mmCIF file of N, CA, C and O in Angstrom:
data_model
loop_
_atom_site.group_PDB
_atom_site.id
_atom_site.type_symbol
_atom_site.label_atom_id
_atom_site.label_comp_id
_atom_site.label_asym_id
_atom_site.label_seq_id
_atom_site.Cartn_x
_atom_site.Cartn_y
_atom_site.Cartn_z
ATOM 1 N N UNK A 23 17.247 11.198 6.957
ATOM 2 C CA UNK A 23 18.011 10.152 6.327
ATOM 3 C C UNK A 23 18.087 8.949 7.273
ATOM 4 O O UNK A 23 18.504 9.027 8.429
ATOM 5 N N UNK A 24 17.750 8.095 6.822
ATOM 6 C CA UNK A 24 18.159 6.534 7.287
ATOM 7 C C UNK A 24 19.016 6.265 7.855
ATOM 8 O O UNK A 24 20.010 6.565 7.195
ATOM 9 N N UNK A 25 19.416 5.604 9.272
ATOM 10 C CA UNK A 25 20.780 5.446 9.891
ATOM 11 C C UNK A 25 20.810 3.823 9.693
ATOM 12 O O UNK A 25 20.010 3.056 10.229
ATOM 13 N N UNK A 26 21.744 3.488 8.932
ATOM 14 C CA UNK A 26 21.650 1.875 8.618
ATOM 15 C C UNK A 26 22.964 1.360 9.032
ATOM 16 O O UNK A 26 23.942 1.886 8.501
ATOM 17 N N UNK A 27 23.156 0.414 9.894
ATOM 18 C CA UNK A 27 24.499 -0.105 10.685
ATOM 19 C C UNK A 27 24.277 -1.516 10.736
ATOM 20 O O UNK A 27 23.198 -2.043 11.010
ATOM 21 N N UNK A 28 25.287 -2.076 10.475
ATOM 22 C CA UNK A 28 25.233 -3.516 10.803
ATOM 23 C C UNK A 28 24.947 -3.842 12.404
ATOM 24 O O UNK A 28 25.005 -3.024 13.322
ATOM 25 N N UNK A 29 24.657 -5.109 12.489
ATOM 26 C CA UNK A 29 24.270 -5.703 13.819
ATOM 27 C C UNK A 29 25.271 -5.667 14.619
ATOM 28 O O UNK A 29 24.961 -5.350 15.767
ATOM 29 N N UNK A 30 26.349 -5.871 14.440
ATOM 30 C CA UNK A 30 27.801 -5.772 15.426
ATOM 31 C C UNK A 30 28.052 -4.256 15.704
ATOM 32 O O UNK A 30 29.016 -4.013 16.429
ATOM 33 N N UNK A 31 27.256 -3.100 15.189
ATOM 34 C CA UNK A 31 28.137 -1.786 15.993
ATOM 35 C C UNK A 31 27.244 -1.795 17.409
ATOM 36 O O UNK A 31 27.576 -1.195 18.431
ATOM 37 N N UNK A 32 25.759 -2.795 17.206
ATOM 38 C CA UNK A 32 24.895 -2.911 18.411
ATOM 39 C C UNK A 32 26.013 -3.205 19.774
ATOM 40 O O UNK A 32 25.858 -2.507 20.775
ATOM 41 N N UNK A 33 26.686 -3.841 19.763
ATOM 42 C CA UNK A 33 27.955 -4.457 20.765
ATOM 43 C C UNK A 33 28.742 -3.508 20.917
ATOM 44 O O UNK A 33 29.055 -2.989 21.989
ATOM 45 N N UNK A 34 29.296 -3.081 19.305
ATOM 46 C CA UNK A 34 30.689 -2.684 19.661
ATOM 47 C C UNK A 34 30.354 -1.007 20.156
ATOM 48 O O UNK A 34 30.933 -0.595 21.161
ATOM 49 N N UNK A 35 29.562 -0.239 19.530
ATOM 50 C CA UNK A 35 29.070 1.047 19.505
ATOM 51 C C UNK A 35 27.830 1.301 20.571
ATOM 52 O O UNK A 35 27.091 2.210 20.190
ATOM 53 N N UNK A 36 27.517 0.808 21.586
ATOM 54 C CA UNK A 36 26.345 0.761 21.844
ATOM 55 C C UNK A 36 25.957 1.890 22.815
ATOM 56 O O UNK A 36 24.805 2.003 23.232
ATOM 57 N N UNK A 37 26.993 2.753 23.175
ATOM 58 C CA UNK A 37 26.989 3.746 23.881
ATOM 59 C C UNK A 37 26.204 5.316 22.991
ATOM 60 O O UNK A 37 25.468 6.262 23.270
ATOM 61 N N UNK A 38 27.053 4.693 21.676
ATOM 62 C CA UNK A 38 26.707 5.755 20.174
ATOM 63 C C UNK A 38 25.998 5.670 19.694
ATOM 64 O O UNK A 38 25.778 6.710 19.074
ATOM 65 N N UNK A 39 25.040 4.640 19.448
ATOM 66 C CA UNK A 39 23.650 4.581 18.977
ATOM 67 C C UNK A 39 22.548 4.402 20.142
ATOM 68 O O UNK A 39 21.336 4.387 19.927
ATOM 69 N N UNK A 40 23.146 4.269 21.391
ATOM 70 C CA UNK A 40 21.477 4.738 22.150
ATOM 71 C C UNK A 40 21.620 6.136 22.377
ATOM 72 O O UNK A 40 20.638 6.796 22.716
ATOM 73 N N UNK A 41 23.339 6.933 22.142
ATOM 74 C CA UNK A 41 22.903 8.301 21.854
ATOM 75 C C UNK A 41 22.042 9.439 20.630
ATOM 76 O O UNK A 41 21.388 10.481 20.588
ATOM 77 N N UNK A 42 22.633 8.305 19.714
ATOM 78 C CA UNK A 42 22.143 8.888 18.534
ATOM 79 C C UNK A 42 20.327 8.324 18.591
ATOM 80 O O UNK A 42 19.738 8.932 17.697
ATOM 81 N N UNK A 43 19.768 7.783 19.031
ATOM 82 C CA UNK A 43 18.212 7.191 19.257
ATOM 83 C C UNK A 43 17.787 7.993 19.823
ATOM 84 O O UNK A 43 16.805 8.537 19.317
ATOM 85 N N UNK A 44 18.314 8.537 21.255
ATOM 86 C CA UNK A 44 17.349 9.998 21.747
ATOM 87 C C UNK A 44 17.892 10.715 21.218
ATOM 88 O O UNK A 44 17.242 11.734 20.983
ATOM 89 N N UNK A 45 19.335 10.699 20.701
ATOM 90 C CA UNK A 45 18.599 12.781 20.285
ATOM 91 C C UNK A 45 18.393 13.086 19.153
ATOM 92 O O UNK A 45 18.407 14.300 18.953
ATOM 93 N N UNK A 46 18.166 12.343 18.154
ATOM 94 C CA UNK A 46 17.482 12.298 17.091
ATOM 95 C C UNK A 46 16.057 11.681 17.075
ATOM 96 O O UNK A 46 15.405 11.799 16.038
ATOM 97 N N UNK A 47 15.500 11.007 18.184
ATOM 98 C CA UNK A 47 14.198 10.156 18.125
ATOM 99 C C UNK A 47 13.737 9.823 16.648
ATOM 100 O O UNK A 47 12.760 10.285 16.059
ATOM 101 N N UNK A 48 14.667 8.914 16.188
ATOM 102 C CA UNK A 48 14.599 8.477 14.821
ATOM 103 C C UNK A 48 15.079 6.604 15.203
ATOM 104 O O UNK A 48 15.545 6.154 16.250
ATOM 105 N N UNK A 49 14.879 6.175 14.446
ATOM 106 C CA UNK A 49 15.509 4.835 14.743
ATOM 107 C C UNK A 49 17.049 4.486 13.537
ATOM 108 O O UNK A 49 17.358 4.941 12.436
ATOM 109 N N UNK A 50 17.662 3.503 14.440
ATOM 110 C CA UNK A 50 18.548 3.184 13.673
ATOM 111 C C UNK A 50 18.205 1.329 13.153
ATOM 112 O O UNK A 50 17.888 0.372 13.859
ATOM 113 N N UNK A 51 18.375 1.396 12.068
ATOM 114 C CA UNK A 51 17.849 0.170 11.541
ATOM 115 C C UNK A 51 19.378 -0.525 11.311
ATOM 116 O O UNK A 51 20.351 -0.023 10.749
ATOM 117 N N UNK A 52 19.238 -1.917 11.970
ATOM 118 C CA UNK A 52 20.545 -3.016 12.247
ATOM 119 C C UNK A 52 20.634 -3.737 10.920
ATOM 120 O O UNK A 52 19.540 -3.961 10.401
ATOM 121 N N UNK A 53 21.611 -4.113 10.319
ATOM 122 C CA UNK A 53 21.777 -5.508 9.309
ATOM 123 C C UNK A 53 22.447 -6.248 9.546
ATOM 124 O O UNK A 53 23.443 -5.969 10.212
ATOM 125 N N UNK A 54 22.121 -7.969 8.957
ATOM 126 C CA UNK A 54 22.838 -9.458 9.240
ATOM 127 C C UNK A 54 23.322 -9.376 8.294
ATOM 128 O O UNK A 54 22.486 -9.072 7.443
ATOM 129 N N UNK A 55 24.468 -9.499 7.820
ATOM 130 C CA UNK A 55 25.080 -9.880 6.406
ATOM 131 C C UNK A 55 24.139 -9.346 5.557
ATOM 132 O O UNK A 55 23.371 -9.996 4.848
ATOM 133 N N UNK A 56 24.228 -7.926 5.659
ATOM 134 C CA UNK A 56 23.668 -7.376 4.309
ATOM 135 C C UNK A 56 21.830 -7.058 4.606
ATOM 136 O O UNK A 56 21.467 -6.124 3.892
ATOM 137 N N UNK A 57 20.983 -7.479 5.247
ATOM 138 C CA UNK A 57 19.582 -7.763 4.693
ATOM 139 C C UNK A 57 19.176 -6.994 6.407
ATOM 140 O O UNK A 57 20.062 -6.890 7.256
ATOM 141 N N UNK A 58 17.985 -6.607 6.622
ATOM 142 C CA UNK A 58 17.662 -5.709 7.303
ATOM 143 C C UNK A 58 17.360 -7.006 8.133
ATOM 144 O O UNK A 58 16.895 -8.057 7.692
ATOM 145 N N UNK A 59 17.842 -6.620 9.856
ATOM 146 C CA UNK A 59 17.592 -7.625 11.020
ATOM 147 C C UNK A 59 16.704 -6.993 11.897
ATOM 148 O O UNK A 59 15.819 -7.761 12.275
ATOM 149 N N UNK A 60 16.602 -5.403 12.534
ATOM 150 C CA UNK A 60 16.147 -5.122 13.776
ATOM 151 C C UNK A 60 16.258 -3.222 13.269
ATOM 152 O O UNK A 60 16.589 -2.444 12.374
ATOM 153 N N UNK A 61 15.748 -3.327 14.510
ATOM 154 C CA UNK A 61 15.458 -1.490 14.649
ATOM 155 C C UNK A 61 15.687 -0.921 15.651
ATOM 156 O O UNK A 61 14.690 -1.002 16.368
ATOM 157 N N UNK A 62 16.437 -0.395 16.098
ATOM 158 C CA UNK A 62 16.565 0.199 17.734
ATOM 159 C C UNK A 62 16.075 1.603 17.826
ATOM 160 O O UNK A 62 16.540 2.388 16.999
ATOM 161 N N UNK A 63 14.974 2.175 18.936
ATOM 162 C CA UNK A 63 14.469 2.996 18.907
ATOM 163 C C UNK A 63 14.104 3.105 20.567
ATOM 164 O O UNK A 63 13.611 2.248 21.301
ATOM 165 N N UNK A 64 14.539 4.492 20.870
ATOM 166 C CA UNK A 64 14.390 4.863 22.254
ATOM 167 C C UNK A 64 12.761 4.699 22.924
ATOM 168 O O UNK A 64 11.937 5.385 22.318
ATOM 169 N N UNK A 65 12.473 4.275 23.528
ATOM 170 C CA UNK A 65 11.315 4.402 24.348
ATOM 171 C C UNK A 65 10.106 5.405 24.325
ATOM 172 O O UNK A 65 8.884 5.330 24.198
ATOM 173 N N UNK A 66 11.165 6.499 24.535
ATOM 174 C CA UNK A 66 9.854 7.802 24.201
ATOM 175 C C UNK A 66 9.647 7.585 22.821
ATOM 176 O O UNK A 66 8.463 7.248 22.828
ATOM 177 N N UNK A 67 9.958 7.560 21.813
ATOM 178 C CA UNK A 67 10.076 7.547 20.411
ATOM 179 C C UNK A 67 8.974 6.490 20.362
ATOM 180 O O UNK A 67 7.838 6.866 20.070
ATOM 181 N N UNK A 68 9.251 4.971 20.669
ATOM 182 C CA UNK A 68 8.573 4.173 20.693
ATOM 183 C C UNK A 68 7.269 4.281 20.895
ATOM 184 O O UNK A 68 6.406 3.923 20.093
ATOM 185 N N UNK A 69 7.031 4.915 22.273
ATOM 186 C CA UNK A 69 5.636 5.237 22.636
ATOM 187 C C UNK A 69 4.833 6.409 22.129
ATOM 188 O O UNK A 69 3.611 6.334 22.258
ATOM 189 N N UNK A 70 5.335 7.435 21.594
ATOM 190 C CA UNK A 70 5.029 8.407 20.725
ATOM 191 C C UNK A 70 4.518 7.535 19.447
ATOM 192 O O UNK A 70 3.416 7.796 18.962
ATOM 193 N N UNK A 71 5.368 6.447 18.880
ATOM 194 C CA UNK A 71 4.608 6.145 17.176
ATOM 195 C C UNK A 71 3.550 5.305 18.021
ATOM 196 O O UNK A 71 2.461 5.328 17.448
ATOM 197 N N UNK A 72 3.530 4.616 19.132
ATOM 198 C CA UNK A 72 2.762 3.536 19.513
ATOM 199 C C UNK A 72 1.070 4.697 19.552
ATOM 200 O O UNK A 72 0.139 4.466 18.780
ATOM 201 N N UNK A 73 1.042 5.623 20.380
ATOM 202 C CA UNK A 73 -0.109 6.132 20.303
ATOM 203 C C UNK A 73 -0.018 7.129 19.393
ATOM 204 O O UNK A 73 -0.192 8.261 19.844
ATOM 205 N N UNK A 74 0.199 7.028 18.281
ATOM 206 C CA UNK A 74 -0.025 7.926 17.306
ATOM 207 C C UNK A 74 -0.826 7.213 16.102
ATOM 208 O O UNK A 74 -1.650 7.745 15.359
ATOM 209 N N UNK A 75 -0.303 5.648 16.093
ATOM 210 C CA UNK A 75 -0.866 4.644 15.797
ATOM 211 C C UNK A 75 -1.910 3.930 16.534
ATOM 212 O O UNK A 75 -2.186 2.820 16.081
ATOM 213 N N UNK A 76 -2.424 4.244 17.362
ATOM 214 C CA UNK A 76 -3.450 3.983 18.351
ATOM 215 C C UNK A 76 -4.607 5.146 17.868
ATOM 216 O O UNK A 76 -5.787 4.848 17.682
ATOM 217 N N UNK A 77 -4.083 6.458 17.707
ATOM 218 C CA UNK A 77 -4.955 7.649 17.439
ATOM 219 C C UNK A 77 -5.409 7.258 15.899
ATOM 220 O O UNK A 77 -6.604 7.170 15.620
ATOM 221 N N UNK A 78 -4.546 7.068 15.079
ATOM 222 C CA UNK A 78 -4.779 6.757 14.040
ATOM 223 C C UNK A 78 -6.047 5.633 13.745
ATOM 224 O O UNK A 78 -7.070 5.853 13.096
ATOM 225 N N UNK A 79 -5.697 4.515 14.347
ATOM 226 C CA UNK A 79 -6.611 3.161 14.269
ATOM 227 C C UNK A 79 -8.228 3.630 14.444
ATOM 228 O O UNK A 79 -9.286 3.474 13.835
ATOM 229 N N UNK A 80 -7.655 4.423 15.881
ATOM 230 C CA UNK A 80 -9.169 5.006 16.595
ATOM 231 C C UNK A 80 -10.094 6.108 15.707
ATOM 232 O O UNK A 80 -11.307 6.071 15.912
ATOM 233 N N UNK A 81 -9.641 6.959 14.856
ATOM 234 C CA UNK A 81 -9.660 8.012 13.707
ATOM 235 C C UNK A 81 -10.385 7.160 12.680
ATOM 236 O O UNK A 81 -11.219 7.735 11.981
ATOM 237 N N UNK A 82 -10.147 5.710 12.479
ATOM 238 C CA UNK A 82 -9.957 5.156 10.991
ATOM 239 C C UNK A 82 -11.236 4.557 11.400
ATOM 240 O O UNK A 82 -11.930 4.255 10.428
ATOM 241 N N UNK A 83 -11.955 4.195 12.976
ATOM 242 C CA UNK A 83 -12.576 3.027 13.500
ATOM 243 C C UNK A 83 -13.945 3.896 12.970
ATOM 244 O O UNK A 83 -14.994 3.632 12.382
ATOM 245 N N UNK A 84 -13.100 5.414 13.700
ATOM 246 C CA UNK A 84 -14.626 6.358 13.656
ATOM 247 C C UNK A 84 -15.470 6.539 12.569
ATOM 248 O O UNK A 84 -16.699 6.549 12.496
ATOM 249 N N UNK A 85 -14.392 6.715 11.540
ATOM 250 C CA UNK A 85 -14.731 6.819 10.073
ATOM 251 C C UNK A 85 -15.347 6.024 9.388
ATOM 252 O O UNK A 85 -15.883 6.500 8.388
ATOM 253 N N UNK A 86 -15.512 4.532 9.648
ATOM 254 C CA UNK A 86 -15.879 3.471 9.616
ATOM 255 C C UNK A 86 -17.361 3.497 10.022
ATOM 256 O O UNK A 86 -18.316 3.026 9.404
ATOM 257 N N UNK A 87 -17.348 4.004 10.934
ATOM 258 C CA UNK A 87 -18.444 3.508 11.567
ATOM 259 C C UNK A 87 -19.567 4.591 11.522
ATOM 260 O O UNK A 87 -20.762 4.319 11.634
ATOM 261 N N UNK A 88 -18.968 6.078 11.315
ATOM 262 C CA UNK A 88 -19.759 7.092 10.574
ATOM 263 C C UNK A 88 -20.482 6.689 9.376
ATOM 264 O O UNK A 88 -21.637 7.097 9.260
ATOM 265 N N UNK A 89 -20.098 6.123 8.680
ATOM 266 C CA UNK A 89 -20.192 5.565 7.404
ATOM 267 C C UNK A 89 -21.478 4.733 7.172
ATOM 268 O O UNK A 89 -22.108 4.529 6.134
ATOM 269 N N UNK A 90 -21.653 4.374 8.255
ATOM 270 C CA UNK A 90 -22.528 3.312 8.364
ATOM 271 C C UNK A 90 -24.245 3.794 9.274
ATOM 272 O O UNK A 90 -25.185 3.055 9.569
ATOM 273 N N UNK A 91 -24.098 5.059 9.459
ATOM 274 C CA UNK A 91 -25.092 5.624 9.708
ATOM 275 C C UNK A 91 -25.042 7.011 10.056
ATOM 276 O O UNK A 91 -24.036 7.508 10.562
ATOM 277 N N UNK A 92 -26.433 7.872 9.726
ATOM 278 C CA UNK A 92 -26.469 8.958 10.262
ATOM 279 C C UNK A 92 -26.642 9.851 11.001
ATOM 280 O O UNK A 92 -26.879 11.043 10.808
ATOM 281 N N UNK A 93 -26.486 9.088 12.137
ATOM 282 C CA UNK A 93 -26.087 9.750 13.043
ATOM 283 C C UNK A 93 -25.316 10.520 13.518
ATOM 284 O O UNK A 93 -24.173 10.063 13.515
ATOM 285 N N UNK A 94 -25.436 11.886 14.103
ATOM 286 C CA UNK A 94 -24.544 13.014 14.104
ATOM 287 C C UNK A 94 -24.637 13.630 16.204
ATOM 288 O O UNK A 94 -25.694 13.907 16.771
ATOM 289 N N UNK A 95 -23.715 13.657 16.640
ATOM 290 C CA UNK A 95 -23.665 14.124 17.646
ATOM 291 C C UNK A 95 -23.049 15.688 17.814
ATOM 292 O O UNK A 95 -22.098 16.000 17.098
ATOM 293 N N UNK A 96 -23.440 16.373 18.484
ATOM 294 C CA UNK A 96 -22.961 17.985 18.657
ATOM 295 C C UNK A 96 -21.627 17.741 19.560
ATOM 296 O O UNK A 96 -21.165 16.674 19.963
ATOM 297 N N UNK A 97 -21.204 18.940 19.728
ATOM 298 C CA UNK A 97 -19.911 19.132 20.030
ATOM 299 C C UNK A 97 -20.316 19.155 21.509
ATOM 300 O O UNK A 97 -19.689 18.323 22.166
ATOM 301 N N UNK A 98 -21.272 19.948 22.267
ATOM 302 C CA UNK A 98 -22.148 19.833 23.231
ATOM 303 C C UNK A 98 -22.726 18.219 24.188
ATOM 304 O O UNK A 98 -22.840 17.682 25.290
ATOM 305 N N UNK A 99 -22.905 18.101 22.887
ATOM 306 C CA UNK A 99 -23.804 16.231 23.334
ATOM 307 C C UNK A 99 -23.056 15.421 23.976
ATOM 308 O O UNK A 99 -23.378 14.544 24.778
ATOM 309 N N UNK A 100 -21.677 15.848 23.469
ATOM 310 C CA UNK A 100 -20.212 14.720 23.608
ATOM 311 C C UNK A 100 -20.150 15.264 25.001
ATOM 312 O O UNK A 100 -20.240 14.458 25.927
ATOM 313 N N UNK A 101 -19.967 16.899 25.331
ATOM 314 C CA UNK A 101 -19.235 17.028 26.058
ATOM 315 C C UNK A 101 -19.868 16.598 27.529
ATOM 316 O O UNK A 101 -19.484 16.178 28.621
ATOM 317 N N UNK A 102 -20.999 16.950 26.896
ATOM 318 C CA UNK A 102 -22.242 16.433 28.470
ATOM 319 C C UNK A 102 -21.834 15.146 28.847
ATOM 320 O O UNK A 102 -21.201 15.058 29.899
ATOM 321 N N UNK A 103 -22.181 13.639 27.892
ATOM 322 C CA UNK A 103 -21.857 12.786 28.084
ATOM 323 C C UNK A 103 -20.444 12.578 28.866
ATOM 324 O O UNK A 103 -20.462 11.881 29.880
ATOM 325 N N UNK A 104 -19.330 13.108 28.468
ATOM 326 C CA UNK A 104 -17.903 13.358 28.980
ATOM 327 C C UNK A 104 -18.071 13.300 30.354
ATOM 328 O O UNK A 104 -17.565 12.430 31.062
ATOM 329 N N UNK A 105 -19.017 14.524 30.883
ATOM 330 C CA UNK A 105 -18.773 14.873 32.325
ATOM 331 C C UNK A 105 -19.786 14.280 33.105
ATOM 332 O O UNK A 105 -19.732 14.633 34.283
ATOM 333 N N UNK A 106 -21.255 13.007 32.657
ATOM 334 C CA UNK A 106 -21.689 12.568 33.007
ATOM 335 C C UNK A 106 -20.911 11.628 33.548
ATOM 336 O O UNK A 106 -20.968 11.297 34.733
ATOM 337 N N UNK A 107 -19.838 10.961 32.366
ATOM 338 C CA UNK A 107 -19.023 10.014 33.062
ATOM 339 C C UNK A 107 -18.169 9.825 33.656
ATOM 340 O O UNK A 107 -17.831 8.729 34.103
ATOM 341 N N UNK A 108 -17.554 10.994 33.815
ATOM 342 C CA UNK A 108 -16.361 11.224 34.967
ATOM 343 C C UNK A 108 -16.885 11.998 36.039
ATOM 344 O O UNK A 108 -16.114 12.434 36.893
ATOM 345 N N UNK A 109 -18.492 12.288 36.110
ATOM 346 C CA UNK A 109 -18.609 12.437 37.194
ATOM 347 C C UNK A 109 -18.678 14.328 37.802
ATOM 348 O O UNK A 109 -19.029 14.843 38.864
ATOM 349 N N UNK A 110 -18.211 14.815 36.649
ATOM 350 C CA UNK A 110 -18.413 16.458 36.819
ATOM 351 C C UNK A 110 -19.584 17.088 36.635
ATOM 352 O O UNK A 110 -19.658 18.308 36.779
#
């Protein structure tokens, strides 16, 4: 469920909603007179959707680009390449 608070408990409450941000790692979404202003969301939380949305993009790039030819690499091929480049 949605935690929806006006912009002033940011001030007045602010001890209670950066508790409620980690231990729910959910965000609480702020309002100005009524209409949605901001989002407060803990850090880890943050960086968790940030590369999940990064994995995603990268997932969507691949798919893309599979698409566009047939070329097929083994599970093997990758991994060689892998340790060519780091050196193992």
């Amino acid at each position: 469920m949605k935690m929806i608070r006006p912009v002033s408990d940011l001030r007045n409450n602010f001890a209670e909603i950066s508790r409620t941000v980690h231990e729910t790692a959910q965000p609480v979404f702020l309002t100005r007179n009524g209409y949605g202003d901001m989002v407060v969301l803990s850090m880890e939380a943050f960086e968790n959707m940030q590369f999940e949305s990064e994995v995603y993009f990268k997932l969507k790039e691949a798919e893309q680009e599979a698409a566009l030819t047939d070329k097929r690499f083994s599970s093997k091929d990758v991994l060689k390449v892998i340790k060519e480049t780091i050196g193992n």
